[in-house]
PDB file of C-alpha atoms in Angstrom:
ATOM      1  CA  MET L   1      -1.919  29.868  -1.333  1.00 62.00           C
ATOM      2  CA  PRO L   2      -3.939  29.794   1.990  1.00 72.00           C
ATOM      3  CA  LYS L   3      -2.199  31.476   5.016  1.00 78.00           C
ATOM      4  CA  ASP L   4      -1.756  28.098   6.681  1.00 77.00           C
ATOM      5  CA  ASP L   5      -0.102  26.533   3.654  1.00 80.00           C
ATOM      6  CA  ASN L   6       2.218  29.441   3.599  1.00 84.00           C
ATOM      7  CA  MET L   7       3.318  29.307   7.223  1.00 86.00           C
ATOM      8  CA  LEU L   8       3.874  25.532   7.109  1.00 83.00           C
ATOM      9  CA  ALA L   9       5.838  26.464   3.574  1.00 85.00           C
ATOM     10  CA  ILE L  10       8.320  28.674   5.964  1.00 86.00           C
ATOM     11  CA  LEU L  11       8.454  25.919   8.306  1.00 83.00           C
ATOM     12  CA  TRP L  12       9.629  23.574   5.775  1.00 80.00           C
ATOM     13  CA  MET L  13      12.323  25.818   4.222  1.00 83.00           C
ATOM     14  CA  LEU L  14      13.623  27.022   7.649  1.00 84.00           C
ATOM     15  CA  ASN L  15      13.862  23.155   8.706  1.00 78.00           C
ATOM     16  CA  ALA L  16      16.126  22.708   6.279  1.00 74.00           C
ATOM     17  CA  GLY L  17      18.793  24.207   7.951  1.00 74.00           C
ATOM     18  CA  VAL L  18      20.112  27.108   5.910  1.00 78.00           C
ATOM     19  CA  LYS L  19      19.413  30.870   6.701  1.00 86.00           C
ATOM     20  CA  MET L  20      16.848  32.610   4.319  1.00 88.00           C
ATOM     21  CA  THR L  21      16.027  36.114   4.374  1.00 91.00           C
ATOM     22  CA  ALA L  22      12.337  37.908   4.345  1.00 90.00           C
ATOM     23  CA  LYS L  23      13.071  38.918   1.041  1.00 91.00           C
ATOM     24  CA  GLN L  24      14.169  34.974  -0.072  1.00 90.00           C
ATOM     25  CA  ILE L  25      11.085  33.801   1.586  1.00 90.00           C
ATOM     26  CA  SER L  26       8.674  36.447  -0.167  1.00 91.00           C
ATOM     27  CA  GLU L  27       9.890  35.469  -3.553  1.00 90.00           C
ATOM     28  CA  LYS L  28      10.018  31.758  -2.974  1.00 87.00           C
ATOM     29  CA  LEU L  29       6.250  32.175  -1.678  1.00 88.00           C
ATOM     30  CA  GLU L  30       5.263  35.049  -3.930  1.00 89.00           C
ATOM     31  CA  ILE L  31       3.811  36.915  -1.171  1.00 91.00           C
ATOM     32  CA  ASN L  32       4.524  40.344   0.151  1.00 91.00           C
ATOM     33  CA  ILE L  33       7.756  40.905   2.412  1.00 92.00           C
ATOM     34  CA  ARG L  34       5.447  42.508   5.129  1.00 92.00           C
ATOM     35  CA  THR L  35       3.081  39.467   4.938  1.00 92.00           C
ATOM     36  CA  VAL L  36       6.483  37.062   5.264  1.00 91.00           C
ATOM     37  CA  TYR L  37       7.149  39.484   8.805  1.00 91.00           C
ATOM     38  CA  ARG L  38       3.372  38.584   9.961  1.00 91.00           C
ATOM     39  CA  TYR L  39       3.758  34.844   9.540  1.00 90.00           C
ATOM     40  CA  ILE L  40       7.316  34.985  11.144  1.00 90.00           C
ATOM     41  CA  ASP L  41       5.563  36.695  14.147  1.00 90.00           C
ATOM     42  CA  ALA L  42       2.642  34.510  14.305  1.00 88.00           C
ATOM     43  CA  LEU L  43       4.942  31.273  14.229  1.00 86.00           C
ATOM     44  CA  CYS L  44       7.222  32.506  17.083  1.00 86.00           C
ATOM     45  CA  THR L  45       3.830  33.458  19.170  1.00 82.00           C
ATOM     46  CA  SER L  46       2.791  29.970  18.750  1.00 77.00           C
ATOM     47  CA  GLY L  47       5.949  28.885  20.147  1.00 76.00           C
ATOM     48  CA  VAL L  48       8.236  27.872  16.899  1.00 81.00           C
ATOM     49  CA  PRO L  49      11.684  28.995  18.132  1.00 85.00           C
ATOM     50  CA  ILE L  50      12.748  31.081  15.068  1.00 88.00           C
ATOM     51  CA  ILE L  51      16.337  32.735  15.238  1.00 88.00           C
ATOM     52  CA  SER L  52      16.434  36.190  13.724  1.00 87.00           C
ATOM     53  CA  ASP L  53      20.327  37.124  12.596  1.00 87.00           C
ATOM     54  CA  THR L  54      21.010  40.796  11.810  1.00 84.00           C
ATOM     55  CA  GLY L  55      23.518  41.906   9.427  1.00 80.00           C
ATOM     56  CA  HIS L  56      25.135  41.062   6.088  1.00 79.00           C
ATOM     57  CA  ASN L  57      24.974  37.070   6.548  1.00 81.00           C
ATOM     58  CA  GLY L  58      21.847  37.624   8.469  1.00 85.00           C
ATOM     59  CA  GLY L  59      18.265  35.705   8.094  1.00 90.00           C
ATOM     60  CA  TYR L  60      16.006  33.562   9.441  1.00 90.00           C
ATOM     61  CA  SER L  61      16.608  29.831  10.908  1.00 87.00           C
ATOM     62  CA  LEU L  62      15.165  27.232  12.895  1.00 83.00           C
ATOM     63  CA  LEU L  63      16.504  25.948  16.214  1.00 78.00           C
ATOM     64  CA  ASN L  64      18.425  22.692  15.713  1.00 68.00           C
ATOM     65  CA  ASN L  65      15.970  19.485  15.857  1.00 58.00           C
ATOM     66  CA  PHE L  66      12.998  21.392  16.741  1.00 63.00           C
ATOM     67  CA  ILE L  67      11.037  19.513  14.441  1.00 55.00           C
ATOM     68  CA  ARG L  68      11.384  15.892  13.515  1.00 51.00           C
ATOM     69  CA  ALA L  69       7.900  14.868  12.467  1.00 49.00           C
ATOM     70  CA  PRO L  70       7.343  12.463   9.641  1.00 48.00           C
ATOM     71  CA  LEU L  71       5.733  15.461   7.619  1.00 54.00           C
ATOM     72  CA  LEU L  72       9.053  17.079   7.283  1.00 62.00           C
ATOM     73  CA  PHE L  73      11.629  14.894   4.961  1.00 73.00           C
ATOM     74  CA  ASP L  74      15.059  15.345   4.283  1.00 75.00           C
ATOM     75  CA  ILE L  75      16.696  15.220   0.660  1.00 81.00           C
ATOM     76  CA  GLU L  76      17.124  11.638   0.488  1.00 87.00           C
ATOM     77  CA  GLU L  77      13.273  11.269   1.440  1.00 85.00           C
ATOM     78  CA  LYS L  78      12.142  13.858  -1.155  1.00 86.00           C
ATOM     79  CA  LYS L  79      14.374  12.497  -3.863  1.00 89.00           C
ATOM     80  CA  ALA L  80      12.837   8.914  -3.350  1.00 91.00           C
ATOM     81  CA  LEU L  81       9.014  10.460  -3.221  1.00 89.00           C
ATOM     82  CA  LEU L  82       9.661  12.670  -6.554  1.00 91.00           C
ATOM     83  CA  HIS L  83      11.293   9.325  -8.152  1.00 92.00           C
ATOM     84  CA  ALA L  84       8.284   7.266  -7.057  1.00 91.00           C
ATOM     85  CA  ALA L  85       5.925   9.875  -8.136  1.00 91.00           C
ATOM     86  CA  VAL L  86       7.249   9.661 -11.919  1.00 89.00           C
ATOM     87  CA  PHE L  87       6.638   5.437 -11.859  1.00 89.00           C
ATOM     88  CA  ALA L  88       3.409   5.971 -10.374  1.00 89.00           C
ATOM     89  CA  LYS L  89       2.466   8.540 -13.217  1.00 86.00           C
ATOM     90  CA  GLU L  90       3.471   6.164 -16.030  1.00 85.00           C
ATOM     91  CA  ALA L  91       1.227   3.672 -14.489  1.00 86.00           C
ATOM     92  CA  GLY L  92      -1.570   5.574 -14.846  1.00 86.00           C
ATOM     93  CA  TYR L  93      -2.036   6.404 -11.192  1.00 87.00           C
ATOM     94  CA  PRO L  94      -5.603   7.809 -10.707  1.00 85.00           C
ATOM     95  CA  LEU L  95      -5.055  10.528  -8.439  1.00 86.00           C
ATOM     96  CA  SER L  96      -2.554  12.284 -10.877  1.00 83.00           C
ATOM     97  CA  GLU L  97      -3.562  15.796 -10.304  1.00 85.00           C
ATOM     98  CA  ALA L  98      -3.120  15.282  -6.323  1.00 87.00           C
ATOM     99  CA  LEU L  99       0.061  13.796  -6.761  1.00 87.00           C
ATOM    100  CA  GLY L 100       1.161  16.688  -9.269  1.00 87.00           C
ATOM    101  CA  ASN L 101       0.430  18.975  -6.400  1.00 86.00           C
ATOM    102  CA  ALA L 102       2.072  17.085  -3.917  1.00 85.00           C
ATOM    103  CA  THR L 103       5.234  17.004  -5.676  1.00 86.00           C
ATOM    104  CA  SER L 104       5.144  20.729  -6.472  1.00 83.00           C
ATOM    105  CA  LYS L 105       4.841  21.475  -2.614  1.00 77.00           C
ATOM    106  CA  LEU L 106       7.896  18.935  -2.325  1.00 78.00           C
ATOM    107  CA  LYS L 107      10.017  21.267  -4.253  1.00 77.00           C
ATOM    108  CA  MET L 108       8.629  24.401  -3.340  1.00 72.00           C
ATOM    109  CA  TYR L 109       9.457  24.029   0.455  1.00 68.00           C
ATOM    110  CA  SER L 110      12.976  23.096  -0.392  1.00 73.00           C
ATOM    111  CA  ASN L 111      15.871  25.561   0.020  1.00 70.00           C
ATOM    112  CA  GLN L 112      17.628  26.471  -2.983  1.00 76.00           C
ATOM    113  CA  GLU L 113      20.208  23.822  -2.568  1.00 79.00           C
ATOM    114  CA  GLN L 114      17.916  21.041  -2.283  1.00 80.00           C
ATOM    115  CA  GLU L 115      15.919  22.527  -4.864  1.00 81.00           C
ATOM    116  CA  SER L 116      19.090  22.287  -7.223  1.00 86.00           C
ATOM    117  CA  ILE L 117      20.041  18.744  -6.105  1.00 87.00           C
ATOM    118  CA  LEU L 118      16.251  17.521  -6.651  1.00 87.00           C
ATOM    119  CA  SER L 119      16.164  18.901 -10.205  1.00 88.00           C
ATOM    120  CA  ARG L 120      19.527  17.405 -11.193  1.00 88.00           C
ATOM    121  CA  HIS L 121      18.305  13.770  -9.944  1.00 88.00           C
ATOM    122  CA  LEU L 122      14.992  14.219 -11.833  1.00 87.00           C
ATOM    123  CA  ALA L 123      16.532  15.194 -15.004  1.00 88.00           C
ATOM    124  CA  GLY L 124      18.276  11.937 -15.613  1.00 85.00           C
ATOM    125  CA  PHE L 125      15.389  10.022 -14.123  1.00 88.00           C
ATOM    126  CA  GLU L 126      13.216   8.746 -16.851  1.00 87.00           C
ATOM    127  CA  VAL L 127      10.359   5.791 -16.540  1.00 86.00           C
ATOM    128  CA  ILE L 128       8.981   4.694 -20.175  1.00 85.00           C
ATOM    129  CA  ASN L 129       5.632   2.797 -20.307  1.00 80.00           C
ATOM    130  CA  ARG L 130       2.883   2.047 -22.517  1.00 75.00           C
ATOM    131  CA  MET L 131       0.425   4.774 -22.824  1.00 71.00           C
ATOM    132  CA  GLY L 132      -2.769   3.653 -21.501  1.00 69.00           C
ATOM    133  CA  ASP L 133      -6.456   4.451 -22.377  1.00 73.00           C
ATOM    134  CA  PRO L 134      -7.197   8.122 -20.662  1.00 77.00           C
ATOM    135  CA  SER L 135     -10.671   7.196 -20.214  1.00 79.00           C
ATOM    136  CA  VAL L 136      -9.326   4.319 -17.370  1.00 87.00           C
ATOM    137  CA  GLN L 137      -8.679   7.427 -15.031  1.00 88.00           C
ATOM    138  CA  PRO L 138     -12.098   7.918 -13.825  1.00 91.00           C
ATOM    139  CA  VAL L 139     -12.957   4.382 -13.889  1.00 94.00           C
ATOM    140  CA  LEU L 140      -9.734   3.729 -11.408  1.00 93.00           C
ATOM    141  CA  ALA L 141     -10.542   6.638  -9.243  1.00 92.00           C
ATOM    142  CA  GLU L 142     -14.046   5.374  -8.422  1.00 95.00           C
ATOM    143  CA  LEU L 143     -12.700   1.807  -7.877  1.00 95.00           C
ATOM    144  CA  GLU L 144     -10.011   3.340  -5.468  1.00 94.00           C
ATOM    145  CA  GLN L 145     -12.742   4.831  -3.315  1.00 94.00           C
ATOM    146  CA  ALA L 146     -14.905   1.831  -3.404  1.00 96.00           C
ATOM    147  CA  VAL L 147     -12.137  -0.404  -2.098  1.00 96.00           C
ATOM    148  CA  ALA L 148     -11.116   2.112   0.649  1.00 94.00           C
ATOM    149  CA  ASN L 149     -14.637   2.467   1.804  1.00 95.00           C
ATOM    150  CA  GLU L 150     -15.803  -0.763   0.936  1.00 96.00           C
ATOM    151  CA  PHE L 151     -19.109  -0.042  -1.321  1.00 96.00           C
ATOM    152  CA  SER L 152     -20.282  -2.312  -4.159  1.00 97.00           C
ATOM    153  CA  VAL L 153     -20.240  -0.898  -7.503  1.00 97.00           C
ATOM    154  CA  GLU L 154     -22.395  -1.351 -10.684  1.00 97.00           C
ATOM    155  CA  ILE L 155     -20.253  -1.990 -13.956  1.00 96.00           C
ATOM    156  CA  ASP L 156     -20.662  -2.609 -17.762  1.00 95.00           C
ATOM    157  CA  TYR L 157     -17.605  -5.345 -18.210  1.00 95.00           C
ATOM    158  CA  ARG L 158     -17.079  -6.738 -21.639  1.00 90.00           C
ATOM    159  CA  THR L 159     -14.698 -10.186 -21.476  1.00 84.00           C
ATOM    160  CA  SER L 160     -12.106 -10.832 -24.393  1.00 76.00           C
ATOM    161  CA  ARG L 161     -14.963 -13.475 -25.645  1.00 77.00           C
ATOM    162  CA  GLU L 162     -17.729 -11.556 -25.311  1.00 76.00           C
ATOM    163  CA  GLU L 163     -18.464  -8.600 -28.094  1.00 77.00           C
ATOM    164  CA  GLN L 164     -21.558  -7.290 -25.737  1.00 85.00           C
ATOM    165  CA  HIS L 165     -21.047  -6.380 -22.159  1.00 89.00           C
ATOM    166  CA  LYS L 166     -22.735  -7.627 -19.205  1.00 90.00           C
ATOM    167  CA  ASN L 167     -24.340  -5.630 -16.196  1.00 94.00           C
ATOM    168  CA  ARG L 168     -23.168  -6.851 -12.955  1.00 95.00           C
ATOM    169  CA  VAL L 169     -22.660  -5.642  -9.087  1.00 97.00           C
ATOM    170  CA  ILE L 170     -18.967  -6.265  -7.675  1.00 97.00           C
ATOM    171  CA  ASP L 171     -17.437  -5.553  -4.522  1.00 97.00           C
ATOM    172  CA  PRO L 172     -13.742  -4.492  -5.163  1.00 97.00           C
ATOM    173  CA  TYR L 173     -11.556  -5.656  -2.574  1.00 97.00           C
ATOM    174  CA  GLY L 174      -8.321  -4.312  -4.185  1.00 95.00           C
ATOM    175  CA  MET L 175      -6.385  -2.941  -6.959  1.00 95.00           C
ATOM    176  CA  VAL L 176      -3.394  -4.460  -8.994  1.00 94.00           C
ATOM    177  CA  TYR L 177      -1.082  -2.914 -11.605  1.00 92.00           C
ATOM    178  CA  TRP L 178       0.586  -6.043 -13.241  1.00 90.00           C
ATOM    179  CA  ASN L 179       2.003  -6.445 -16.717  1.00 86.00           C
ATOM    180  CA  ASN L 180       1.601  -3.101 -17.856  1.00 86.00           C
ATOM    181  CA  LYS L 181      -2.340  -3.201 -17.409  1.00 89.00           C
ATOM    182  CA  TRP L 182      -4.931  -2.511 -14.235  1.00 93.00           C
ATOM    183  CA  TYR L 183      -6.915  -5.039 -12.564  1.00 95.00           C
ATOM    184  CA  THR L 184      -9.431  -4.802  -9.809  1.00 96.00           C
ATOM    185  CA  VAL L 185      -9.884  -8.028  -7.758  1.00 97.00           C
ATOM    186  CA  ALA L 186     -13.829  -8.291  -6.343  1.00 97.00           C
ATOM    187  CA  PHE L 187     -16.423 -10.737  -5.299  1.00 97.00           C
ATOM    188  CA  CYS L 188     -19.085 -10.674  -8.354  1.00 96.00           C
ATOM    189  CA  HIS L 189     -22.517 -10.965  -7.693  1.00 96.00           C
ATOM    190  CA  LEU L 190     -23.406 -12.285 -10.875  1.00 93.00           C
ATOM    191  CA  ARG L 191     -20.858 -15.499 -10.504  1.00 93.00           C
ATOM    192  CA  ASN L 192     -21.047 -15.492  -6.650  1.00 95.00           C
ATOM    193  CA  GLU L 193     -17.340 -15.474  -6.385  1.00 95.00           C
ATOM    194  CA  VAL L 194     -14.192 -13.675  -6.177  1.00 96.00           C
ATOM    195  CA  ARG L 195     -12.940 -12.951  -9.879  1.00 95.00           C
ATOM    196  CA  SER L 196     -10.413 -10.412 -11.481  1.00 94.00           C
ATOM    197  CA  PHE L 197     -11.668  -7.757 -13.788  1.00 95.00           C
ATOM    198  CA  ARG L 198      -9.125  -5.879 -16.333  1.00 94.00           C
ATOM    199  CA  VAL L 199     -10.031  -2.295 -15.861  1.00 94.00           C
ATOM    200  CA  GLU L 200      -9.596  -1.119 -19.448  1.00 92.00           C
ATOM    201  CA  ARG L 201     -12.782  -3.606 -19.882  1.00 93.00           C
ATOM    202  CA  ILE L 202     -15.266  -1.582 -17.583  1.00 95.00           C
ATOM    203  CA  LEU L 203     -17.195   0.430 -19.987  1.00 93.00           C
ATOM    204  CA  GLN L 204     -19.556   1.911 -17.148  1.00 94.00           C
ATOM    205  CA  ILE L 205     -19.043   2.217 -13.370  1.00 96.00           C
ATOM    206  CA  LYS L 206     -21.432   3.865 -10.701  1.00 95.00           C
ATOM    207  CA  ARG L 207     -21.424   3.570  -7.150  1.00 96.00           C
ATOM    208  CA  THR L 208     -24.181   1.709  -5.040  1.00 96.00           C
ATOM    209  CA  GLN L 209     -25.829   1.871  -1.587  1.00 95.00           C
ATOM    210  CA  LEU L 210     -24.514  -1.538  -0.693  1.00 96.00           C
ATOM    211  CA  ILE L 211     -21.905  -2.021   1.806  1.00 96.00           C
ATOM    212  CA  PHE L 212     -19.660  -4.935   2.075  1.00 96.00           C
ATOM    213  CA  LYS L 213     -16.978  -6.343   4.733  1.00 95.00           C
ATOM    214  CA  ARG L 214     -13.434  -7.662   3.176  1.00 93.00           C
ATOM    215  CA  SER L 215     -12.034 -10.082   5.239  1.00 92.00           C
ATOM    216  CA  GLU L 216      -8.784  -9.063   6.955  1.00 90.00           C
ATOM    217  CA  ALA L 217      -7.075 -12.003   5.762  1.00 93.00           C
ATOM    218  CA  PHE L 218      -7.619 -11.486   2.084  1.00 94.00           C
ATOM    219  CA  SER L 219      -4.619 -10.682  -0.023  1.00 94.00           C
ATOM    220  CA  THR L 220      -5.473  -9.142  -3.315  1.00 95.00           C
ATOM    221  CA  ARG L 221      -1.879  -9.629  -4.363  1.00 93.00           C
ATOM    222  CA  GLU L 222      -2.070 -13.267  -3.439  1.00 92.00           C
ATOM    223  CA  TYR L 223      -5.267 -13.999  -5.237  1.00 93.00           C
ATOM    224  CA  PHE L 224      -4.296 -12.202  -8.417  1.00 93.00           C
ATOM    225  CA  MET L 225      -0.908 -14.169  -8.741  1.00 89.00           C
ATOM    226  CA  GLN L 226      -2.165 -17.150  -7.743  1.00 87.00           C
ATOM    227  CA  ASN L 227      -4.752 -17.125 -10.689  1.00 86.00           C
ATOM    228  CA  GLN L 228      -2.178 -15.793 -13.259  1.00 84.00           C
ATOM    229  CA  LEU L 229       0.661 -18.422 -11.907  1.00 81.00           C
ATOM    230  CA  PRO L 230      -0.702 -21.351 -10.196  1.00 71.00           C
ATOM    231  CA  ASP L 231       1.159 -23.239  -7.589  1.00 72.00           C
ATOM    232  CA  LEU L 232       2.635 -26.488  -9.125  1.00 70.00           C
ATOM    233  CA  VAL L 233       3.961 -28.170  -5.947  1.00 66.00           C
ATOM    234  CA  GLY L 234       2.798 -31.463  -5.796  1.00 65.00           C
ATOM    235  CA  LYS L 235       1.559 -32.026  -9.611  1.00 72.00           C
ATOM    236  CA  ASP L 236       2.348 -35.320 -11.037  1.00 72.00           C
ATOM    237  CA  ASP L 237       1.802 -34.428 -14.923  1.00 77.00           C
ATOM    238  CA  LEU L 238       5.014 -31.734 -14.977  1.00 88.00           C
ATOM    239  CA  VAL L 239       7.241 -31.559 -17.926  1.00 91.00           C
ATOM    240  CA  SER L 240      10.700 -30.732 -18.204  1.00 93.00           C
ATOM    241  CA  LEU L 241      10.952 -28.074 -21.160  1.00 95.00           C
ATOM    242  CA  ILE L 242      14.973 -27.542 -21.819  1.00 96.00           C
ATOM    243  CA  ILE L 243      15.815 -24.688 -24.320  1.00 97.00           C
ATOM    244  CA  GLY L 244      19.142 -23.877 -25.736  1.00 96.00           C
ATOM    245  CA  GLY L 245      19.971 -20.845 -27.307  1.00 94.00           C
ATOM    246  CA  THR L 246      21.987 -17.369 -27.180  1.00 94.00           C
ATOM    247  CA  SER L 247      22.649 -15.955 -23.977  1.00 93.00           C
ATOM    248  CA  GLY L 248      20.425 -12.951 -24.482  1.00 93.00           C
ATOM    249  CA  ALA L 249      17.586 -14.929 -25.630  1.00 94.00           C
ATOM    250  CA  LEU L 250      17.522 -17.061 -22.565  1.00 95.00           C
ATOM    251  CA  ASP L 251      17.924 -14.365 -20.495  1.00 94.00           C
ATOM    252  CA  ASP L 252      14.711 -13.036 -21.664  1.00 94.00           C
ATOM    253  CA  LEU L 253      12.936 -16.186 -21.475  1.00 94.00           C
ATOM    254  CA  CYS L 254      14.019 -16.879 -17.941  1.00 94.00           C
ATOM    255  CA  LEU L 255      12.505 -12.795 -17.045  1.00 93.00           C
ATOM    256  CA  HIS L 256       9.375 -13.619 -18.752  1.00 92.00           C
ATOM    257  CA  TRP L 257       6.310 -13.277 -16.381  1.00 89.00           C
ATOM    258  CA  PHE L 258       5.171 -16.744 -16.961  1.00 90.00           C
ATOM    259  CA  LEU L 259       8.053 -19.160 -17.892  1.00 92.00           C
ATOM    260  CA  GLY L 260      10.439 -17.268 -15.272  1.00 91.00           C
ATOM    261  CA  HIS L 261       8.155 -18.443 -12.651  1.00 89.00           C
ATOM    262  CA  HIS L 262       8.718 -22.087 -13.829  1.00 91.00           C
ATOM    263  CA  LEU L 263      12.309 -22.022 -13.841  1.00 93.00           C
ATOM    264  CA  LYS L 264      14.271 -24.816 -12.641  1.00 93.00           C
ATOM    265  CA  GLU L 265      17.769 -24.311 -13.830  1.00 94.00           C
ATOM    266  CA  ARG L 266      19.692 -22.087 -15.848  1.00 94.00           C
ATOM    267  CA  THR L 267      23.251 -22.754 -17.506  1.00 92.00           C
ATOM    268  CA  SER L 268      25.290 -20.685 -19.610  1.00 90.00           C
ATOM    269  CA  ASN L 269      23.852 -22.542 -22.919  1.00 92.00           C
ATOM    270  CA  GLN L 270      20.365 -23.683 -21.636  1.00 94.00           C
ATOM    271  CA  ALA L 271      17.442 -23.125 -19.433  1.00 96.00           C
ATOM    272  CA  ILE L 272      15.303 -25.689 -17.792  1.00 96.00           C
ATOM    273  CA  PHE L 273      11.579 -25.146 -17.011  1.00 95.00           C
ATOM    274  CA  LEU L 274       9.429 -27.304 -15.244  1.00 92.00           C
ATOM    275  CA  LEU L 275       5.484 -26.926 -16.287  1.00 90.00           C
ATOM    276  CA  GLU L 276       2.157 -28.606 -16.804  1.00 88.00           C
ATOM    277  CA  GLU L 277       2.095 -30.508 -20.276  1.00 86.00           C
ATOM    278  CA  GLN L 278      -1.258 -28.504 -21.150  1.00 86.00           C
ATOM    279  CA  SER L 279       0.886 -25.261 -20.948  1.00 85.00           C
ATOM    280  CA  ILE L 280       3.773 -26.667 -23.052  1.00 90.00           C
ATOM    281  CA  HIS L 281       1.290 -27.391 -25.753  1.00 90.00           C
ATOM    282  CA  THR L 282      -0.819 -24.387 -25.936  1.00 89.00           C
ATOM    283  CA  TYR L 283       0.663 -21.057 -24.435  1.00 89.00           C
ATOM    284  CA  VAL L 284       4.430 -22.081 -24.818  1.00 93.00           C
ATOM    285  CA  PRO L 285       4.433 -22.604 -28.553  1.00 94.00           C
ATOM    286  CA  TYR L 286       3.277 -19.104 -29.770  1.00 93.00           C
ATOM    287  CA  LEU L 287       5.887 -17.692 -27.135  1.00 93.00           C
ATOM    288  CA  LEU L 288       8.847 -19.637 -28.511  1.00 95.00           C
ATOM    289  CA  LEU L 289       8.016 -18.711 -31.952  1.00 93.00           C
ATOM    290  CA  SER L 290       8.911 -15.167 -31.705  1.00 91.00           C
ATOM    291  CA  TYR L 291      12.218 -16.063 -30.812  1.00 94.00           C
ATOM    292  CA  GLY L 292      13.079 -17.617 -34.154  1.00 92.00           C
ATOM    293  CA  LYS L 293      16.522 -19.250 -34.573  1.00 93.00           C
ATOM    294  CA  SER L 294      17.873 -17.555 -31.363  1.00 95.00           C
ATOM    295  CA  ILE L 295      16.659 -20.639 -29.551  1.00 95.00           C
ATOM    296  CA  GLN L 296      16.105 -24.135 -29.821  1.00 95.00           C
ATOM    297  CA  VAL L 297      13.882 -26.710 -28.304  1.00 95.00           C
ATOM    298  CA  ILE L 298      15.779 -29.822 -26.906  1.00 95.00           C
ATOM    299  CA  GLU L 299      13.020 -31.355 -25.039  1.00 93.00           C
ATOM    300  CA  PRO L 300      10.015 -32.469 -25.392  1.00 94.00           C
ATOM    301  CA  GLN L 301       9.587 -34.011 -28.520  1.00 94.00           C
ATOM    302  CA  SER L 302       5.979 -33.147 -28.794  1.00 93.00           C
ATOM    303  CA  LEU L 303       6.826 -29.598 -28.379  1.00 94.00           C
ATOM    304  CA  LYS L 304       8.708 -29.517 -31.218  1.00 94.00           C
ATOM    305  CA  GLU L 305       6.146 -31.227 -33.313  1.00 94.00           C
ATOM    306  CA  LYS L 306       3.689 -28.687 -32.022  1.00 94.00           C
ATOM    307  CA  LEU L 307       5.979 -25.844 -33.257  1.00 94.00           C
ATOM    308  CA  VAL L 308       6.330 -27.502 -36.738  1.00 94.00           C
ATOM    309  CA  ALA L 309       2.500 -27.343 -36.934  1.00 94.00           C
ATOM    310  CA  VAL L 310       1.726 -24.097 -35.746  1.00 93.00           C
ATOM    311  CA  ALA L 311       4.358 -22.296 -38.312  1.00 93.00           C
ATOM    312  CA  SER L 312       2.699 -24.961 -40.981  1.00 94.00           C
ATOM    313  CA  GLU L 313      -0.642 -23.263 -40.110  1.00 93.00           C
ATOM    314  CA  LEU L 314       0.830 -19.788 -40.435  1.00 92.00           C
ATOM    315  CA  ILE L 315       2.470 -20.364 -43.770  1.00 92.00           C
ATOM    316  CA  GLU L 316      -0.870 -21.932 -45.267  1.00 92.00           C
ATOM    317  CA  TYR L 317      -2.329 -19.245 -43.756  1.00 92.00           C
ATOM    318  CA  TYR L 318      -0.335 -16.401 -45.538  1.00 91.00           C
ATOM    319  CA  GLN L 319      -0.106 -18.306 -48.888  1.00 90.00           C
ATOM    320  CA  ARG L 320      -3.808 -18.133 -49.657  1.00 80.00           C
TER     321      ARG L 320
END
C-alpha cells in the first residue's frame, strides 16, 4: 500500500477512539514497526495531535474530536455502507472491483472491536438476486461514463421483436435498475426521440466524438416510470377489476409492480384495481392465470370470458 494510504489508514484507526500500539498498527497494515514510527512522526510533524502513552496499557491515540470530516465514518455509517455494497453487488453494479476495494478499506481502517461488530452484522445479511449476464458489466461501465461525461455512444441493439440488431447512436441521459434489469434512458438519433433501452440487449457499444447536453430538469426516473406505469388520472375508459381470493394471493397481487400501481381498495377478502380496459383484456389474463384457484375474478364479466378463452387455447395447444 502506498505511503499516503498507510498514513491515512493510521488516522482512521486512531480516530476510532481506541488506543493502538505500534505493533498492532504494523500487524494490521502488514508493515515494519519502524515504518509505523516514521509515519507517526510524520503525522505529528504535520500537526496531527497524536497522544503517546507509555507503560503496560500504553499506545497511540488521537486527541478527541480532532477529525470530524465526512471521510471518517462512525460504526453505524460503516455498517450502512457495507450493507449497501451487498445490494449493489447483487444488482450487477458496474464498478464492482472499485466497490470491493472501498469495502476492504472500510474494514481495514477499523479497530478490532469495530471489525468484530461489522463482521457480525455482515454475517447475517444476505441479498439474493437473479444472476445477470456477466457480459453486461462492461456495457454498464461504458454507459456510466457516457452519462457522467455527456458523450454519445454507438450501439448495436436488438429489440424483443427483431432477430437482427440495428446500429444506432444514443445520448445516455441516465441508468435505471428496475425489476431485476438494467436500463438506460437515452435520446435515440435514429428515432429522434427519448427512449429506454434494455442494457442486456446492447450487443456492442463504443464511444463517439459527439457531445450532448442533458437538460437539468430531465428526470431519468420519472421518464422511465411514466412509460412503464402511465398516469391514468382524468381518463374516462377506466374499468374496475375486482378480485377475491386467499389473503396471501391478494397480498402478492397488491405488491405486483403493475397491479399494485392501480390498486384502489383492499379489504380482507378482495382487492379492487382501476385499469384501462385494454390492459384488462391483454396483459392481466396471463398474469392471473398463474394464481390458479387461489383467486377469483368477480368483475368484470368480460375478463372471466377472456380467461376461459386463454385457458382453452392452452388446453388445445398441449393436446395436439
